[in-house]
CSV table of C-alpha atoms and ligand atoms in Angstrom, one decimal:
chain,number,residue,atom,x,y,z
A,1,MET,CA,43.2,21.2,-7.9
A,2,ARG,CA,39.8,20.1,-9.1
A,3,ILE,CA,40.3,16.6,-10.3
A,4,LEU,CA,38.0,14.3,-12.2
A,5,ILE,CA,38.5,10.6,-11.7
A,6,THR,CA,36.6,8.0,-13.7
A,7,GLY,CA,36.1,4.7,-11.9
A,8,GLY,CA,36.6,6.6,-8.6
A,9,ALA,CA,34.3,4.2,-6.7
A,10,GLY,CA,36.3,1.2,-7.6
A,11,PHE,CA,39.2,-0.5,-5.8
A,12,LEU,CA,42.1,1.7,-7.0
A,13,GLY,CA,39.9,4.7,-7.8
A,14,SER,CA,38.7,5.0,-4.3
A,15,HIS,CA,42.1,4.7,-2.7
A,16,LEU,CA,43.4,7.3,-5.1
A,17,THR,CA,40.5,9.6,-4.3
A,18,GLU,CA,41.2,9.3,-0.6
A,19,ARG,CA,44.9,10.2,-1.2
A,20,LEU,CA,43.9,13.2,-3.4
A,21,ILE,CA,41.5,14.5,-0.8
A,22,ARG,CA,44.3,14.1,1.8
A,23,GLU,CA,46.5,16.2,-0.5
A,24,GLY,CA,43.9,19.0,-0.3
A,25,HIS,CA,42.3,18.5,-3.7
A,26,TYR,CA,38.6,18.5,-4.7
A,27,VAL,CA,37.5,15.3,-6.5
A,28,ILE,CA,34.7,14.6,-9.0
A,29,ILE,CA,34.1,10.9,-9.0
A,30,MET,CA,32.4,9.5,-12.1
A,31,ASP,CA,31.4,5.8,-12.0
A,32,ASN,CA,28.6,3.7,-13.4
A,33,LEU,CA,29.0,1.2,-10.5
A,34,ILE,CA,29.3,-1.8,-12.8
A,35,THR,CA,32.2,-3.1,-10.6
A,36,GLY,CA,32.6,-0.2,-8.2
A,37,LYS,CA,30.4,0.6,-5.3
A,38,THR,CA,29.5,3.7,-3.3
A,39,GLY,CA,30.4,1.9,-0.1
A,40,ASN,CA,34.0,2.5,-1.2
A,41,ILE,CA,33.7,6.3,-0.9
A,42,THR,CA,31.0,7.0,1.6
A,43,HIS,CA,33.5,7.3,4.5
A,44,LEU,CA,35.2,10.3,2.7
A,45,ASP,CA,34.6,13.9,3.7
A,46,HIS,CA,31.5,14.8,1.6
A,47,SER,CA,32.6,18.4,1.2
A,48,LYS,CA,35.7,17.3,-0.6
A,49,PHE,CA,34.2,15.3,-3.4
A,50,LYS,CA,31.1,14.8,-5.5
A,51,PHE,CA,29.8,11.6,-7.0
A,52,ILE,CA,28.3,11.3,-10.5
A,53,ASN,CA,26.7,8.0,-11.4
A,54,TYR,CA,27.5,8.1,-15.1
A,55,ASN,CA,28.7,6.1,-18.0
A,56,VAL,CA,31.9,7.7,-19.2
A,57,THR,CA,31.2,6.4,-22.7
A,58,ASP,CA,28.2,8.7,-23.0
A,59,TYR,CA,28.5,12.4,-24.0
A,60,LEU,CA,30.7,13.9,-21.3
A,61,PHE,CA,30.1,17.2,-19.7
A,62,VAL,CA,31.5,18.5,-16.5
A,63,ASP,CA,30.7,22.0,-15.2
A,64,GLY,CA,33.4,24.4,-14.1
A,65,LYS,CA,37.2,24.0,-14.2
A,66,VAL,CA,38.9,20.7,-14.2
A,67,ASP,CA,42.7,20.7,-13.6
A,68,PHE,CA,43.4,17.0,-13.9
A,69,ILE,CA,41.6,13.9,-15.3
A,70,LEU,CA,42.5,10.4,-14.2
A,71,HIS,CA,40.9,7.7,-16.3
A,72,PHE,CA,40.6,4.6,-14.1
A,73,ALA,CA,37.1,3.3,-15.2
A,74,SER,CA,37.2,-0.3,-16.5
A,75,PRO,CA,36.3,-3.7,-15.4
A,76,ALA,CA,39.7,-5.0,-14.3
A,77,SER,CA,39.5,-8.6,-13.2
A,78,PRO,CA,39.4,-11.5,-15.7
A,79,ILE,CA,35.9,-12.7,-14.7
A,80,ASP,CA,34.6,-9.1,-14.9
A,81,TYR,CA,35.8,-8.4,-18.4
A,82,LEU,CA,34.6,-11.8,-19.5
A,83,GLN,CA,31.2,-10.9,-18.1
A,84,HIS,CA,31.2,-7.4,-19.6
A,85,PRO,CA,33.3,-7.7,-22.8
A,86,ILE,CA,31.6,-4.9,-24.7
A,87,HIS,CA,31.6,-2.5,-21.8
A,88,THR,CA,35.3,-3.2,-21.3
A,89,LEU,CA,36.0,-2.4,-24.9
A,90,LYS,CA,33.9,0.7,-24.9
A,91,VAL,CA,35.3,2.2,-21.7
A,92,GLY,CA,38.8,1.6,-22.9
A,93,SER,CA,38.1,3.1,-26.4
A,94,ILE,CA,35.1,5.5,-26.4
A,95,GLY,CA,35.6,6.3,-22.7
A,96,THR,CA,39.3,7.2,-23.3
A,97,HIS,CA,38.3,9.3,-26.3
A,98,LYS,CA,35.7,11.2,-24.3
A,99,THR,CA,38.0,11.8,-21.3
A,100,LEU,CA,40.9,13.0,-23.6
A,101,GLY,CA,38.5,15.3,-25.4
A,102,LEU,CA,37.3,16.7,-22.1
A,103,ALA,CA,40.9,17.2,-21.0
A,104,LEU,CA,41.6,19.2,-24.2
A,105,GLU,CA,38.5,21.3,-23.7
A,106,LYS,CA,39.4,22.0,-20.0
A,107,SER,CA,43.2,22.3,-20.6
A,108,ALA,CA,43.5,19.7,-18.0
A,109,LYS,CA,46.4,17.3,-17.3
A,110,TYR,CA,45.6,13.7,-18.0
A,111,LEU,CA,46.6,10.3,-16.6
A,112,LEU,CA,45.6,7.0,-18.1
A,113,ALA,CA,45.5,3.9,-16.0
A,114,SER,CA,46.8,1.2,-18.3
A,115,THR,CA,47.9,-2.3,-17.4
A,116,SER,CA,50.5,-5.0,-17.5
A,117,GLU,CA,48.0,-6.8,-19.7
A,118,VAL,CA,49.3,-4.8,-22.6
A,119,TYR,CA,52.2,-7.2,-22.5
A,120,GLY,CA,49.7,-10.1,-22.9
A,121,ASP,CA,51.4,-13.5,-22.4
A,122,PRO,CA,54.9,-12.0,-22.4
A,123,LEU,CA,57.8,-13.6,-24.2
A,124,GLU,CA,60.2,-11.5,-22.1
A,125,ASN,CA,60.5,-11.5,-18.3
A,126,PRO,CA,60.7,-9.1,-16.5
A,127,GLN,CA,58.7,-6.7,-18.8
A,128,GLN,CA,60.3,-3.4,-19.6
A,129,GLU,CA,58.2,-0.5,-21.0
A,130,LYS,CA,59.9,-0.9,-24.3
A,131,TYR,CA,58.6,-4.5,-24.8
A,132,TRP,CA,55.7,-4.5,-27.2
A,133,GLY,CA,53.8,-7.5,-25.9
A,134,ASN,CA,52.3,-10.7,-27.1
A,135,VAL,CA,48.5,-10.4,-27.1
A,136,ASN,CA,45.8,-12.7,-28.6
A,137,THR,CA,43.5,-10.0,-30.0
A,138,ILE,CA,40.5,-12.3,-30.3
A,139,GLY,CA,41.0,-14.3,-27.1
A,140,PRO,CA,38.7,-13.8,-24.0
A,141,ARG,CA,41.2,-11.4,-22.4
A,142,GLY,CA,41.7,-9.5,-25.7
A,143,VAL,CA,38.8,-7.2,-24.8
A,144,TYR,CA,40.7,-5.7,-21.9
A,145,ASP,CA,44.2,-5.9,-23.4
A,146,GLU,CA,43.3,-4.4,-26.8
A,147,ALA,CA,41.1,-1.7,-25.2
A,148,LYS,CA,44.1,-0.6,-23.0
A,149,ARG,CA,46.5,-0.8,-25.9
A,150,PHE,CA,44.1,1.4,-27.9
A,151,SER,CA,43.9,3.8,-24.9
A,152,GLU,CA,47.6,4.1,-24.8
A,153,ALA,CA,47.8,4.8,-28.5
A,154,LEU,CA,45.1,7.4,-28.3
A,155,THR,CA,46.6,9.1,-25.3
A,156,MET,CA,50.0,9.4,-27.1
A,157,ALA,CA,48.1,10.7,-30.2
A,158,TYR,CA,46.5,13.5,-28.1
A,159,HIS,CA,49.8,14.3,-26.6
A,160,ARG,CA,51.6,14.5,-30.0
A,161,THR,CA,48.8,16.1,-31.9
A,162,HIS,CA,47.4,18.5,-29.4
A,163,GLY,CA,50.2,18.9,-26.9
A,164,LEU,CA,48.0,17.5,-24.2
A,165,ASP,CA,49.9,17.0,-20.9
A,166,THR,CA,49.4,13.2,-20.6
A,167,ARG,CA,50.8,10.4,-18.5
A,168,ILE,CA,50.4,6.6,-18.7
A,169,ILE,CA,50.9,4.0,-16.0
A,170,ARG,CA,51.0,0.3,-16.6
A,171,ILE,CA,49.6,-1.2,-13.4
A,172,PHE,CA,50.7,-4.7,-12.4
A,173,ASN,CA,48.7,-7.0,-10.1
A,174,THR,CA,47.7,-4.9,-7.1
A,175,TYR,CA,45.8,-6.0,-4.0
A,176,GLY,CA,44.5,-4.8,-0.7
A,177,PRO,CA,41.4,-3.7,1.1
A,178,ARG,CA,38.3,-2.9,-1.0
A,179,MET,CA,38.9,-5.5,-3.7
A,180,ARG,CA,35.6,-7.2,-4.3
A,181,LEU,CA,35.5,-10.4,-2.3
A,182,ASN,CA,34.1,-12.3,-5.3
A,183,ASP,CA,35.9,-10.5,-8.2
A,184,GLY,CA,37.7,-13.8,-9.0
A,185,ARG,CA,41.2,-12.5,-8.7
A,186,VAL,CA,43.7,-14.7,-7.0
A,187,VAL,CA,44.2,-12.6,-3.9
A,188,PRO,CA,40.6,-12.2,-2.7
A,189,ALA,CA,39.8,-15.8,-4.0
A,190,PHE,CA,42.5,-17.5,-1.9
A,191,ILE,CA,41.9,-15.4,1.2
A,192,TRP,CA,38.2,-15.9,1.0
A,193,GLN,CA,38.7,-19.7,0.6
A,194,ALA,CA,41.2,-19.8,3.4
A,195,LEU,CA,39.0,-17.9,5.9
A,196,ARG,CA,36.2,-20.3,5.1
A,197,LYS,CA,38.5,-23.2,5.5
A,198,GLU,CA,37.9,-24.4,1.9
A,199,PRO,CA,40.5,-25.8,-0.4
A,200,LEU,CA,42.5,-23.2,-2.4
A,201,THR,CA,41.7,-23.3,-6.1
A,202,VAL,CA,45.0,-23.2,-8.0
A,203,PHE,CA,44.5,-22.8,-11.7
A,204,GLY,CA,46.7,-25.1,-13.9
A,205,ASP,CA,49.8,-26.5,-12.2
A,206,GLY,CA,50.3,-23.2,-10.3
A,207,ARG,CA,53.7,-22.7,-11.9
A,208,GLN,CA,52.6,-19.4,-13.6
A,209,THR,CA,54.1,-16.4,-11.9
A,210,ARG,CA,52.7,-13.0,-10.7
A,211,SER,CA,54.2,-10.2,-8.7
A,212,PHE,CA,51.8,-8.6,-6.2
A,213,CYS,CA,51.9,-4.9,-5.2
A,214,TYR,CA,50.2,-3.6,-2.1
A,215,VAL,CA,47.7,-0.9,-2.9
A,216,ASP,CA,49.3,1.9,-0.8
A,217,ASP,CA,52.6,1.4,-2.6
A,218,LEU,CA,50.8,1.7,-6.0
A,219,ILE,CA,48.9,4.9,-4.9
A,220,GLU,CA,52.2,6.5,-3.9
A,221,GLY,CA,53.7,5.7,-7.3
A,222,ILE,CA,50.7,7.1,-9.1
A,223,HIS,CA,50.8,10.3,-7.0
A,224,ARG,CA,54.4,10.8,-7.8
A,225,LEU,CA,53.8,10.3,-11.5
A,226,MET,CA,51.0,12.9,-11.5
A,227,LEU,CA,53.7,15.4,-10.4
A,228,THR,CA,56.0,14.7,-13.3
A,229,ASP,CA,55.7,15.7,-17.0
A,230,TYR,CA,56.8,12.3,-18.3
A,231,HIS,CA,54.6,11.2,-21.2
A,232,GLU,CA,55.5,7.6,-22.0
A,233,PRO,CA,54.3,4.6,-20.2
A,234,VAL,CA,55.7,3.8,-16.7
A,235,ASN,CA,55.4,0.3,-15.1
A,236,LEU,CA,54.2,0.4,-11.5
A,237,GLY,CA,54.2,-2.8,-9.6
A,238,ASN,CA,56.1,-5.0,-7.1
A,239,PRO,CA,59.0,-6.8,-8.8
A,240,THR,CA,59.0,-9.7,-6.3
A,241,GLU,CA,57.8,-12.6,-8.5
A,242,LEU,CA,56.4,-15.8,-7.2
A,243,THR,CA,54.5,-18.8,-8.6
A,244,VAL,CA,50.8,-19.0,-7.9
A,245,MET,CA,51.5,-22.2,-5.9
A,246,ASP,CA,53.9,-20.3,-3.7
A,247,PHE,CA,51.4,-17.5,-3.4
A,248,ALA,CA,48.8,-20.1,-2.1
A,249,ARG,CA,51.4,-21.2,0.4
A,250,ALA,CA,52.1,-17.6,1.5
A,251,VAL,CA,48.4,-17.1,2.1
A,252,LEU,CA,48.2,-20.3,4.2
A,253,LYS,CA,51.3,-19.2,6.2
A,254,GLU,CA,49.6,-15.9,7.2
A,255,ILE,CA,46.3,-17.6,7.9
A,256,GLY,CA,48.1,-20.0,10.2
A,257,TYR,CA,46.6,-23.4,9.3
A,258,GLU,CA,46.9,-25.9,6.5
A,259,LEU,CA,44.3,-26.4,3.8
A,260,LYS,CA,44.0,-28.6,0.7
A,261,ILE,CA,45.2,-27.1,-2.6
A,262,GLU,CA,43.1,-28.2,-5.6
A,263,ASN,CA,44.1,-27.8,-9.2
A,264,HIS,CA,41.5,-26.4,-11.5
A,265,PRO,CA,41.8,-25.8,-15.3
A,266,LEU,CA,43.9,-22.9,-16.4
A,267,PRO,CA,41.9,-20.1,-18.0
A,268,VAL,CA,42.5,-19.4,-21.7
A,269,ASP,CA,45.5,-17.2,-22.4
A,270,ASP,CA,46.5,-17.0,-18.8
A,271,PRO,CA,49.9,-15.3,-18.9
A,272,LYS,CA,52.7,-17.7,-17.8
A,273,VAL,CA,54.9,-15.1,-16.3
A,274,ARG,CA,54.5,-11.5,-15.1
A,275,ARG,CA,57.0,-9.3,-13.4
A,276,PRO,CA,57.5,-5.5,-13.8
A,277,ASP,CA,60.9,-4.1,-14.5
A,278,ILE,CA,60.6,-0.9,-12.4
A,279,THR,CA,64.0,0.6,-13.3
A,280,LEU,CA,62.2,3.6,-15.0
A,281,ALA,CA,59.9,4.3,-12.0
A,282,LYS,CA,62.9,4.1,-9.6
A,283,LYS,CA,64.8,6.6,-11.6
A,284,LEU,CA,62.0,8.9,-12.6
A,285,LEU,CA,60.0,8.9,-9.3
A,286,GLY,CA,62.5,7.6,-6.7
A,287,TRP,CA,59.8,5.0,-6.1
A,288,GLU,CA,59.8,1.4,-5.2
A,289,PRO,CA,57.4,-0.7,-3.1
A,290,GLN,CA,57.9,-0.6,0.6
A,291,ILE,CA,55.3,-3.2,1.8
A,292,ASP,CA,56.3,-6.8,1.5
A,293,LEU,CA,53.9,-9.6,0.7
A,294,ALA,CA,53.6,-10.9,4.3
A,295,GLU,CA,52.7,-7.4,5.7
A,296,GLY,CA,50.3,-6.7,2.7
A,297,LEU,CA,48.6,-10.0,3.2
A,298,ARG,CA,48.1,-9.5,6.9
A,299,ARG,CA,46.4,-6.1,6.3
A,300,THR,CA,44.3,-7.6,3.5
A,301,ILE,CA,43.3,-10.6,5.6
A,302,ASP,CA,42.3,-8.4,8.5
A,303,TRP,CA,40.1,-6.3,6.3
A,304,MET,CA,38.5,-9.3,4.6
A,305,ARG,CA,37.8,-10.9,7.9
A,306,GLN,CA,35.8,-7.8,8.9
A,307,GLU,CA,34.1,-7.6,5.5
A,308,MET,CA,33.0,-11.2,5.6
A,309,ASN,CA,31.3,-10.7,9.0
A,310,LEU,CA,29.4,-7.8,7.6
A,311,THR,CA,28.6,-8.7,4.0
A,312,PRO,CA,29.0,-12.2,2.7
A,313,PRO,CA,29.6,-12.0,-1.1
A,314,ILE,CA,26.8,-13.2,-3.4
B,401,UDP,N1,44.3,-18.0,-10.1
B,401,UDP,C1,44.2,-19.2,-9.5
B,401,UDP,N2,43.1,-19.4,-8.7
B,401,UDP,C2,42.1,-18.5,-8.5
B,401,UDP,C3,42.2,-17.3,-9.2
B,401,UDP,C4,43.3,-17.1,-10.0
B,401,UDP,O1,45.2,-20.0,-9.5
B,401,UDP,O2,41.1,-18.9,-7.8
B,401,UDP,C5,45.5,-17.7,-11.0
B,401,UDP,C6,45.2,-17.3,-12.4
B,401,UDP,O3,45.0,-18.4,-13.2
B,401,UDP,C7,46.4,-16.4,-12.7
B,401,UDP,C8,46.8,-15.8,-11.4
B,401,UDP,O4,46.2,-16.6,-10.4
B,401,UDP,O5,47.5,-17.3,-13.2
B,401,UDP,C9,46.4,-14.4,-11.2
B,401,UDP,O6,45.1,-14.3,-11.6
B,401,UDP,P1,44.2,-13.0,-11.4
B,401,UDP,O7,42.8,-13.3,-11.8
B,401,UDP,O8,44.4,-12.5,-10.0
B,401,UDP,O9,44.8,-11.9,-12.3
B,401,UDP,P2,45.7,-11.9,-13.7
B,401,UDP,O10,47.1,-11.7,-13.2
B,401,UDP,O11,45.5,-13.2,-14.4
B,401,UDP,O12,45.1,-10.8,-14.4
């Protein structure tokens, strides 16, 4: 297939591109490099992809046939969408509209990368796809949450109105190589601090929970969903839930030495719990994560160690 992926130079986009090339597809990567970087894709076989530095919210034109569109472009870490609130809203609204319109024009299949953030600060745990969420529309995270909720609504509208062959994944916290060292998310933050022997910065009392999925597991789930014709949202993530404090301890265990843990203020609207119910993904895709936290952390720590020697973050 000839596949267009927006955000293809980002963390997840670049891993997905790599997988699609391995499956024998040709990939058109569109990215404006706000949070992505070409360094994530330069190692790929250049005859198997092309890179277009472009804002997906602008008028969208792609030459030739396109069989599949994957819309992954968006700032995705809390500090990124706080720094780029308008871009975040635009890429999740106008960008979704443009890519859906292009899919219609090209008779392409479509997959939207949505997020567990559509559940906001959830009042149900674990979160099933049928839960409608608890989002503060005007809070600092609202720019991401509402953009993704709008994206889901628009994707379903294109499916129902135009019969577009769409899919929606709700991605829960995912980690692994190629996360930006300074993107502020808890996984690179703690590993970066631990490798520099600095105190780990736990926000709040650290009793809030998350469930961390290793990137290879997520990519496998996305690839399987691409091959189905299921149109409603599907949760993809690792259902092993732990507190942020326990996550800090897990990082220290893999690093192999003790460090101080400091408590910092909890960011506004930080969800208190988050854990995917993956019953649907198991049934539909025969999928569940294979890589446990210890193994995923070892791989990520090894990668970050190398990265830090090469390029210290700004
Ligand atoms: N967090 C933390 N210390 C950090 C960065 C994040 O304690 O240095 C916490 C954050 O408050 C949240 C959890 O870790 O409760 C996960 O944050 P992240 O930014 O990775 O993603 P989120 O799940 O909030 O989108």
